[in-house]
Amino acid sequence: PPVTPRSATRSPTATRALALVRALVLAHLVALALAVLAPRPGAAAPPELFEPTDSLVGWPRDPVYVFYPRASCRGSEIELEVWHRPERKWVAHPAHARVPVETCQLEDAGVLWNELRWRCVEPPDAHVPAPSWVRGIDVFDPDVMERCAVSRDGDGFGAMTIDVASPSSQMPLRAAEPVATVEGSVRLGGLQGADYDVVIAIDTSADVGARGLLAAQVEAARAFVERARPRLGETRIGVVSHPNVRPRRGEHTGARTEIALTDDAAALDRALVALGARGAAGAPTFASGLAFALDALQFTGGDAAGARPHARLLLVMLADGTRALPFGPDAQQPANARAQVLGLARRAHEHGVALHLYALGGASSEPSTLVAEMLRDNRGRFTQVLRPDEARDYLRDIRMPYVTSISVRNETLGADADGLAYGTGGRFRGTVPVAFGHNRLHIEARSSDDEHAAVDHEFEFDGSLVKERLREAERQRLERMKRRREVTIEPEDGGGE
């Protein structure tokens, strides 16, 4: 008999069972996939490109100096932005939204690769594409290692350089007169300007008072102010003391601000005289005094106003040279105190503060191991004042250079600039005769430390406008001559025979 095939339909019970099996299998496969993709216990999760942080305060966390070259920039500045991690967008650089070309700047090493971008700031030009953003900085470029390896201080870092903003060496100069306006700046150690903010920290401890050294410190500070008097304004000076009396309510140290940073010579003198009259008291606290003096050059608190953003920062720390910290042998210095002092020295380095340490007396004219380590990355200096009770001008060797002379000459024509004006900060401006076609300017500058810098700047002069003006002037001259030569001939009177 024929075989009857089974029906293609299933019973309701069988259908529900099959659906349940399929659901269980699918759930098992999903769980297995999640287990494979999930990180194993103890394994680090894949890092995000931009990990969230609280804010951009405390810049920089991992400081490194970066050199910003001119490269192909037609302007004199570079614009900078950093990636704001919490908001996930590009924002203006928290420390300097623009920097001059050919300068070293303090950056955070953690953002140089992909969280910092830059572009040239250039005048608009219909024939040249607008500058585009470039992400990342090549911190290991040879220029960086050569020019920015030394930290900032009162002398700057690197060499004295000259930057010419105009005329441009990239584009021909067109003008109706064969004259070029020359503008630029001299940078002392890569930094523009010669503004200085100086804090003098005077030791007013009882030990120093007993040795009669308070009056000597006051007189040395007054002599320093007097020497700086012609440049007050560009230079500001503040005075702090450490310590004096017991800390007041809310204070952690007896250090005091005698006068905040100012360019008022009379006010500085009154504050120093009052400090000397008040006398010495209290136990020496070098570390807390150093911390307080650094606060006077920052925006981190204290009752001082803080330094200007672009000023060169100097801290002149006067302290008892007979004390173990920081001038004595290593064995006499507590480990925790050493660590605190070194941390403060690093803070000075990171914020560009030149630290000048003066030991008032003491056994050795050579810096201790601790002092040498404090100044290793800081181009400040250590000085032992052998007879501080007799010396009254031992701060005279602190260098605060400024520009003293600038000259501009067009070597192509052998002509000097006319009306050249410049300031001690290094900015200069003047006019110089130019030749048609190629021109070569030779610019020289000197500083108060007798440092010398020179640069040859070449550019092209497009004389088409001058030629057009001359042709028009010649056309008008010929027209005038033609009019003068036109005369009216009158008929002669007289009769013939």
PDB file of C-alpha atoms in Angstrom, residues 203-208 242-247 253-255 280-286 288-289 320 323:
ATOM      1  CA  ASP A 203      64.855  87.163  56.429  1.00  0.00           C
ATOM      2  CA  THR A 204      63.574  88.789  59.638  1.00  0.00           C
ATOM      3  CA  SER A 205      64.200  85.870  62.003  1.00  0.00           C
ATOM      4  CA  ALA A 206      65.566  86.487  65.492  1.00  0.00           C
ATOM      5  CA  ASP A 207      68.893  84.832  64.623  1.00  0.00           C
ATOM      6  CA  VAL A 208      69.472  87.271  61.772  1.00  0.00           C
ATOM      7  CA  HIS A 242      59.898  85.680  56.595  1.00  0.00           C
ATOM      8  CA  PRO A 243      59.125  85.313  59.420  1.00  0.00           C
ATOM      9  CA  ASN A 244      58.320  88.219  61.723  1.00  0.00           C
ATOM     10  CA  VAL A 245      55.829  87.372  64.455  1.00  0.00           C
ATOM     11  CA  ARG A 246      53.439  84.583  65.212  1.00  0.00           C
ATOM     12  CA  PRO A 247      50.996  83.848  62.385  1.00  0.00           C
ATOM     13  CA  THR A 253      53.290  81.182  58.617  1.00  0.00           C
ATOM     14  CA  GLY A 254      54.675  84.416  59.965  1.00  0.00           C
ATOM     15  CA  ALA A 255      55.694  85.496  56.456  1.00  0.00           C
ATOM     16  CA  ALA A 280      63.538  91.030  63.792  1.00  0.00           C
ATOM     17  CA  ALA A 281      61.666  88.275  65.612  1.00  0.00           C
ATOM     18  CA  GLY A 282      60.635  84.651  65.207  1.00  0.00           C
ATOM     19  CA  ALA A 283      62.250  81.370  64.240  1.00  0.00           C
ATOM     20  CA  PRO A 284      63.578  80.903  60.684  1.00  0.00           C
ATOM     21  CA  THR A 285      61.219  79.035  58.352  1.00  0.00           C
ATOM     22  CA  PHE A 286      62.904  78.844  54.963  1.00  0.00           C
ATOM     23  CA  SER A 288      57.275  78.482  54.300  1.00  0.00           C
ATOM     24  CA  GLY A 289      59.012  81.748  53.442  1.00  0.00           C
ATOM     25  CA  ASP A 320      70.458  83.005  57.143  1.00  0.00           C
ATOM     26  CA  ARG A 323      71.164  77.408  58.926  1.00  0.00           C
TER      27      ARG A 323
END
